[in-house]
Amino acid sequence: MNSPYATILDNRDFNPVAWAEKIDRLLRDGKKEDVAYMLASISNKQRQMLREPYNTKYGKDIVAALDKKFSGDMEKLVFALMDTPLEYDVKQLRGAMKGLGTDEHTLIEIICSRTPDQLRAIRAAYEREYNKQLDKEVASETSGEFKELLVNLVDGSRDASQDTNDAAAHDDAVRLYADGKGKLSAKEEHSNFLKILATRNQKQLRKIFAEYERLSGGPIEKAINKEFKGDLAASYLAIVRASSDKQAFFAAQMYAAMKGLGTKDNDLIRAIVTRSEVDLTLIQEEYLKLYNKSLAEAVKSETSGTYRDTLLQILHGNREFA
C-alpha cells in the first residue's frame, strides 16, 4: 500500500516487459539519462519486477547491465533505486564496516532510526548475505557505551509494542535527570541513557522526554550534549530525534549531508531514496520550516547533471502517474 506522504508511488503506466525492453534499447543507444528518469518514475516494487523479463529476454541481470553504463554518484543512486529497502540497508551497513575505518554516521542513522521489526529483518538478511552476525561485526568496529548501544539495538532490545505507561515514564525521566545532573561519574558500568534509550518503544520514549523536560526545565538533548561526546552523543541524539519527530530527523540528515564544503553524496542518496516511499513529502515540508529553503533548492545547488535531475525527480515524485 502506498504511503500518503510518499513522493514515489506505483506507476499506473508501468508494464514490466515493455519497460525492460525500452530500458535495454536506451542503454544500447547511450541514453542512460532517460533510463535514470524511468527508474525514478516507478516504485521499488515495480523496479524489482523488471528483473525477470530483462533476464529472460537478454540473458543477463538488469543491475549488471546498468552497472556498466553508470559511474560515480549516479551509479550509487541507481544501485540505491534497484535494491529493495532491506537489501540497501544491509549493503550500507556492510559498506560502513568494510575495509579500513568505520563510517559511524551510517551505522548511527540506520541502527538508531529503524524499527525493531526492520532491525530484525536486517540482522537476518545480513547473516544470510555475508555469513556473519551483524551484532558481532558492529561490536568489532565500535567500543564502549557506543558499542553497547548499537549492539543492544541490533539484538532487538527495544520494546516493539506501542504500549505506554505514565508512571514508568516518570521514573525513567528521574533516572535520566540524575545522570544529566552530572552524576555519571558515580554511575554503574553504563548510564541510564543506555538502559532506557535502547529498550523503550518510541511512543514511551516521547512520554519520557516530555516528562524529562518538565522535571529539568530543558530538553533532553541539552543533557546529552553536556554528558556525552562524539559518536555516543550522536547516537543518543539520533534516537531522541527519530523518536520525537522522524521527519525533522531526516531533514537534518539531508541538511548535514549538504552542509559545508563538499557534499556527502552517499548520505544524501540514502536519506532521499529510503524515505521516498515513506514520508519524503513531509520531510520536504519540515526542511523548508527548519532551514528556510526548499530541499529541492538545496539539492539543485549542491549537485549537477543527471545525478541532480534524478534526485530532483524523486523529490518531485510521480503522483501524476499514480
Coordinates of C-alpha atoms in Angstrom, one line a residue:
M1 CA 0.0 0.0 0.0
N2 CA 1.4 3.4 -1.0
S3 CA 2.0 5.9 1.8
P4 CA 0.1 9.1 1.5
Y5 CA 3.3 11.0 2.3
A6 CA 5.5 9.3 -0.3
T7 CA 6.7 11.0 -3.4
I8 CA 7.2 7.8 -5.4
L9 CA 4.1 5.6 -5.8
D10 CA 3.2 2.7 -8.1
N11 CA 3.1 4.0 -11.7
R12 CA -0.2 3.1 -13.4
D13 CA 1.5 3.1 -16.8
F14 CA 4.2 0.6 -15.9
N15 CA 4.5 -2.7 -17.8
P16 CA 7.5 -4.8 -16.8
V17 CA 8.1 -6.4 -20.2
A18 CA 7.7 -3.3 -22.2
W19 CA 9.8 -1.2 -19.8
A20 CA 12.5 -3.8 -19.7
E21 CA 12.7 -3.7 -23.5
K22 CA 12.8 0.1 -23.5
I23 CA 15.5 0.3 -20.9
D24 CA 17.7 -2.1 -22.9
R25 CA 17.1 -0.1 -26.1
L26 CA 18.0 3.1 -24.3
L27 CA 21.1 1.6 -22.8
R28 CA 22.3 0.4 -26.2
D29 CA 21.6 3.8 -27.7
G30 CA 23.6 5.5 -25.0
K31 CA 20.6 7.3 -23.5
K32 CA 21.4 6.4 -19.9
E33 CA 19.9 9.7 -18.6
D34 CA 16.5 8.5 -19.9
V35 CA 17.0 5.2 -18.1
A36 CA 17.7 7.0 -14.8
Y37 CA 14.5 9.1 -15.2
M38 CA 12.5 5.9 -15.9
L39 CA 13.8 4.2 -12.8
A40 CA 12.9 7.2 -10.7
S41 CA 9.4 7.3 -12.1
I42 CA 8.3 3.9 -10.7
S43 CA 8.1 2.3 -7.3
N44 CA 10.7 0.0 -5.8
K45 CA 8.3 -2.9 -6.2
Q46 CA 8.0 -2.2 -9.9
R47 CA 11.8 -1.9 -10.3
Q48 CA 12.1 -5.4 -8.9
M49 CA 9.5 -6.6 -11.5
L50 CA 11.9 -5.5 -14.2
R51 CA 14.5 -8.2 -13.3
E52 CA 12.7 -11.3 -14.6
P53 CA 11.6 -10.1 -18.0
Y54 CA 15.0 -8.4 -18.6
N55 CA 16.9 -11.6 -17.7
T56 CA 14.6 -13.8 -19.7
K57 CA 14.9 -11.7 -22.9
Y58 CA 18.6 -10.7 -22.7
G59 CA 20.2 -13.4 -20.5
K60 CA 21.7 -11.0 -18.0
D61 CA 20.9 -9.2 -14.8
I62 CA 19.5 -5.7 -15.3
V63 CA 21.6 -4.4 -12.4
A64 CA 24.8 -5.7 -14.1
A65 CA 23.7 -4.0 -17.3
L66 CA 23.1 -0.7 -15.5
D67 CA 26.4 -1.0 -13.7
K68 CA 28.3 -0.9 -17.0
K69 CA 26.6 2.4 -18.0
F70 CA 26.8 4.5 -14.8
S71 CA 29.6 5.6 -12.6
G72 CA 30.3 7.8 -9.6
D73 CA 27.4 9.2 -7.6
M74 CA 25.0 8.3 -10.4
E75 CA 25.9 4.7 -10.1
K76 CA 25.3 4.9 -6.3
L77 CA 21.9 6.4 -6.9
V78 CA 20.9 3.7 -9.5
F79 CA 22.0 0.9 -7.1
A80 CA 20.0 2.5 -4.3
L81 CA 16.9 2.6 -6.5
M82 CA 17.3 -1.0 -7.7
D83 CA 18.0 -2.6 -4.3
T84 CA 15.0 -3.4 -2.1
P85 CA 15.0 -1.2 1.0
L86 CA 16.1 -4.2 3.1
E87 CA 19.0 -5.1 0.7
Y88 CA 20.0 -1.5 0.6
D89 CA 20.2 -1.1 4.4
V90 CA 22.2 -4.3 4.6
K91 CA 24.7 -3.2 2.0
Q92 CA 25.0 0.2 3.6
L93 CA 25.9 -1.3 6.9
R94 CA 28.4 -3.7 5.3
G95 CA 30.0 -0.8 3.4
A96 CA 30.2 1.2 6.6
M97 CA 32.3 -1.5 8.3
K98 CA 34.3 -2.9 5.3
G99 CA 37.9 -2.1 4.9
L100 CA 40.0 0.5 6.8
G101 CA 38.0 2.8 9.0
T102 CA 34.3 2.8 10.0
D103 CA 31.6 5.0 8.8
E104 CA 29.9 5.6 12.2
H105 CA 27.4 8.1 10.7
T106 CA 25.9 5.4 8.6
L107 CA 25.8 2.9 11.4
I108 CA 24.1 5.5 13.7
E109 CA 21.5 6.6 11.1
I110 CA 20.3 3.1 10.2
I111 CA 20.6 1.3 13.5
C112 CA 19.1 4.2 15.6
S113 CA 16.2 5.1 13.3
R114 CA 14.9 1.7 12.1
T115 CA 12.1 -0.1 13.9
P116 CA 12.6 -3.3 15.9
D117 CA 11.0 -5.3 13.1
Q118 CA 13.2 -3.7 10.5
L119 CA 16.3 -4.4 12.5
R120 CA 15.3 -8.0 13.0
A121 CA 14.9 -8.4 9.2
I122 CA 18.3 -6.5 8.7
R123 CA 20.0 -8.8 11.1
A124 CA 18.7 -12.0 9.4
A125 CA 19.5 -10.7 5.9
Y126 CA 23.0 -9.6 6.9
E127 CA 23.8 -13.1 8.1
R128 CA 22.2 -14.6 5.1
E129 CA 24.2 -12.4 2.7
Y130 CA 27.6 -12.3 4.3
N131 CA 27.6 -15.3 6.6
K132 CA 28.4 -13.0 9.5
Q133 CA 26.5 -11.9 12.6
L134 CA 25.7 -8.2 12.4
D135 CA 26.0 -7.7 16.2
K136 CA 29.5 -9.2 16.2
E137 CA 30.5 -7.1 13.2
V138 CA 29.3 -3.9 14.9
A139 CA 31.0 -4.9 18.2
S140 CA 34.3 -5.4 16.4
E141 CA 34.1 -1.9 14.8
T142 CA 33.0 0.1 17.9
S143 CA 33.8 0.4 21.5
G144 CA 32.5 1.4 25.0
E145 CA 28.9 2.5 25.6
F146 CA 28.6 3.4 21.9
K147 CA 29.2 -0.3 21.1
E148 CA 26.8 -1.5 23.8
L149 CA 24.1 0.8 22.5
L150 CA 24.3 -0.3 18.9
V151 CA 24.6 -4.0 19.8
N152 CA 21.6 -3.8 22.0
L153 CA 19.5 -2.2 19.3
V154 CA 20.7 -4.7 16.7
D155 CA 20.0 -7.6 19.1
G156 CA 16.4 -6.4 19.5
S157 CA 16.4 -4.9 23.0
R158 CA 13.9 -2.3 22.1
D159 CA 10.2 -2.9 23.0
A160 CA 8.4 -3.5 19.8
S161 CA 4.9 -2.7 21.2
Q162 CA 3.1 0.6 21.3
D163 CA 2.3 0.4 25.0
T164 CA 2.8 3.4 27.2
N165 CA 2.9 3.9 31.0
D166 CA 2.9 7.3 32.6
A167 CA 4.3 6.2 35.9
A168 CA 7.2 4.3 34.3
A169 CA 7.9 7.3 32.1
H170 CA 8.2 9.5 35.2
D171 CA 10.5 7.0 36.9
D172 CA 12.7 6.8 33.8
A173 CA 12.8 10.6 33.4
V174 CA 14.0 10.8 37.1
R175 CA 16.8 8.4 36.3
L176 CA 17.9 10.3 33.2
Y177 CA 17.7 13.6 35.1
A178 CA 20.0 12.2 37.8
D179 CA 22.5 11.3 35.1
G180 CA 22.1 14.7 33.4
K181 CA 22.8 16.4 36.7
G182 CA 26.4 15.4 36.4
K183 CA 26.3 12.2 38.4
L184 CA 27.6 10.0 35.6
S185 CA 31.0 9.6 37.3
A186 CA 29.2 7.6 40.0
K187 CA 27.2 5.5 37.7
E188 CA 27.3 1.8 37.1
E189 CA 29.2 0.3 34.1
H190 CA 26.8 2.1 31.7
S191 CA 24.5 5.1 32.0
N192 CA 20.7 5.1 32.4
F193 CA 20.6 6.6 29.0
L194 CA 21.8 3.3 27.6
K195 CA 19.4 1.2 29.6
I196 CA 16.4 3.4 28.7
L197 CA 17.0 4.7 25.2
A198 CA 18.0 1.2 23.9
T199 CA 14.9 -0.5 25.3
R200 CA 11.8 1.7 25.4
N201 CA 9.4 1.9 22.5
Q202 CA 9.2 5.1 20.5
K203 CA 5.8 6.2 22.0
Q204 CA 7.1 5.6 25.5
L205 CA 10.3 7.5 24.8
R206 CA 8.2 10.5 23.7
K207 CA 6.5 10.4 27.1
I208 CA 9.8 10.0 28.9
F209 CA 11.3 13.0 27.0
A210 CA 8.3 15.2 27.8
E211 CA 8.5 14.2 31.5
Y212 CA 12.2 14.9 31.5
E213 CA 11.7 18.4 30.2
R214 CA 9.1 19.0 32.8
L215 CA 11.5 17.9 35.6
S216 CA 14.6 19.7 34.3
G217 CA 13.2 22.7 32.5
G218 CA 15.1 21.9 29.4
P219 CA 15.1 19.4 26.5
I220 CA 16.9 16.1 26.9
E221 CA 19.2 17.0 24.0
K222 CA 20.9 19.5 26.3
A223 CA 21.8 16.8 28.9
I224 CA 23.1 14.5 26.1
N225 CA 25.3 17.2 24.7
K226 CA 26.6 18.0 28.2
E227 CA 27.3 14.5 29.3
F228 CA 28.4 12.7 26.2
K229 CA 30.7 13.3 23.3
G230 CA 31.4 12.1 19.8
D231 CA 29.6 9.1 18.3
L232 CA 27.9 8.2 21.6
A233 CA 26.3 11.7 21.8
A234 CA 25.4 11.5 18.1
S235 CA 23.7 8.1 18.6
Y236 CA 21.6 9.2 21.6
L237 CA 20.6 12.4 19.8
A238 CA 19.6 10.3 16.8
I239 CA 17.3 8.1 19.0
V240 CA 15.8 11.2 20.6
R241 CA 15.2 12.9 17.3
A242 CA 14.0 9.9 15.4
S243 CA 11.6 9.0 18.2
S244 CA 10.3 12.6 18.6
D245 CA 10.0 13.7 15.0
K246 CA 11.3 11.4 12.3
Q247 CA 10.7 13.8 9.5
A248 CA 12.7 16.5 11.3
F249 CA 15.4 13.9 11.9
F250 CA 15.8 13.0 8.3
A251 CA 15.5 16.7 7.2
A252 CA 18.5 17.3 9.5
Q253 CA 20.4 14.3 8.0
M254 CA 19.9 15.7 4.5
Y255 CA 21.0 19.2 5.6
A256 CA 24.1 17.7 7.2
A257 CA 24.9 15.8 4.0
M258 CA 25.0 19.1 2.1
K259 CA 26.4 21.5 4.7
G260 CA 29.9 23.0 4.3
L261 CA 32.5 22.2 1.6
G262 CA 31.6 19.1 -0.5
T263 CA 28.5 17.0 -0.4
K264 CA 28.3 13.7 1.4
D265 CA 26.6 12.1 -1.5
N266 CA 26.1 8.6 -0.1
D267 CA 24.4 10.1 2.9
L268 CA 22.2 12.3 0.7
I269 CA 21.2 9.4 -1.6
R270 CA 20.5 7.1 1.3
A271 CA 18.2 9.6 3.1
I272 CA 16.3 10.6 -0.1
V273 CA 15.8 7.1 -1.6
T274 CA 14.9 5.3 1.7
R275 CA 12.3 7.9 2.5
S276 CA 10.9 8.4 -1.0
E277 CA 8.1 5.8 -0.5
V278 CA 7.6 6.6 3.2
D279 CA 7.4 10.3 4.1
L280 CA 9.5 12.4 1.8
T281 CA 6.7 14.8 1.2
L282 CA 6.6 15.6 5.0
I283 CA 10.4 15.7 5.1
Q284 CA 10.4 18.4 2.4
E285 CA 7.9 20.5 4.4
E286 CA 10.0 20.1 7.5
Y287 CA 13.2 21.0 5.7
L288 CA 11.6 24.3 4.5
K289 CA 10.5 25.1 8.0
L290 CA 13.8 24.3 9.6
Y291 CA 16.2 25.9 7.0
N292 CA 14.1 28.5 5.2
K293 CA 15.0 26.9 1.9
S294 CA 13.4 24.1 0.0
L295 CA 15.1 20.7 -0.1
A296 CA 14.9 20.8 -3.9
E297 CA 16.7 24.2 -4.0
A298 CA 19.4 22.8 -1.7
V299 CA 19.9 19.7 -3.8
K300 CA 20.0 21.7 -7.0
S301 CA 22.7 23.9 -5.6
E302 CA 24.9 21.0 -4.4
T303 CA 24.6 18.5 -7.2
S304 CA 24.8 18.5 -11.0
G305 CA 23.9 16.8 -14.3
T306 CA 21.8 13.6 -14.5
Y307 CA 22.5 12.9 -10.8
R308 CA 20.9 16.2 -9.8
D309 CA 18.0 15.8 -12.2
T310 CA 17.2 12.3 -10.9
L311 CA 17.3 13.4 -7.3
L312 CA 15.0 16.3 -8.1
Q313 CA 12.7 13.9 -9.9
I314 CA 12.5 11.7 -6.8
L315 CA 11.7 14.8 -4.7
H316 CA 9.0 16.0 -7.1
G317 CA 7.6 12.5 -7.3
N318 CA 5.3 10.6 -9.7
R319 CA 1.9 11.3 -8.4
E320 CA 0.6 12.4 -11.8
F321 CA 1.2 8.8 -13.0
A322 CA -0.2 7.1 -9.9

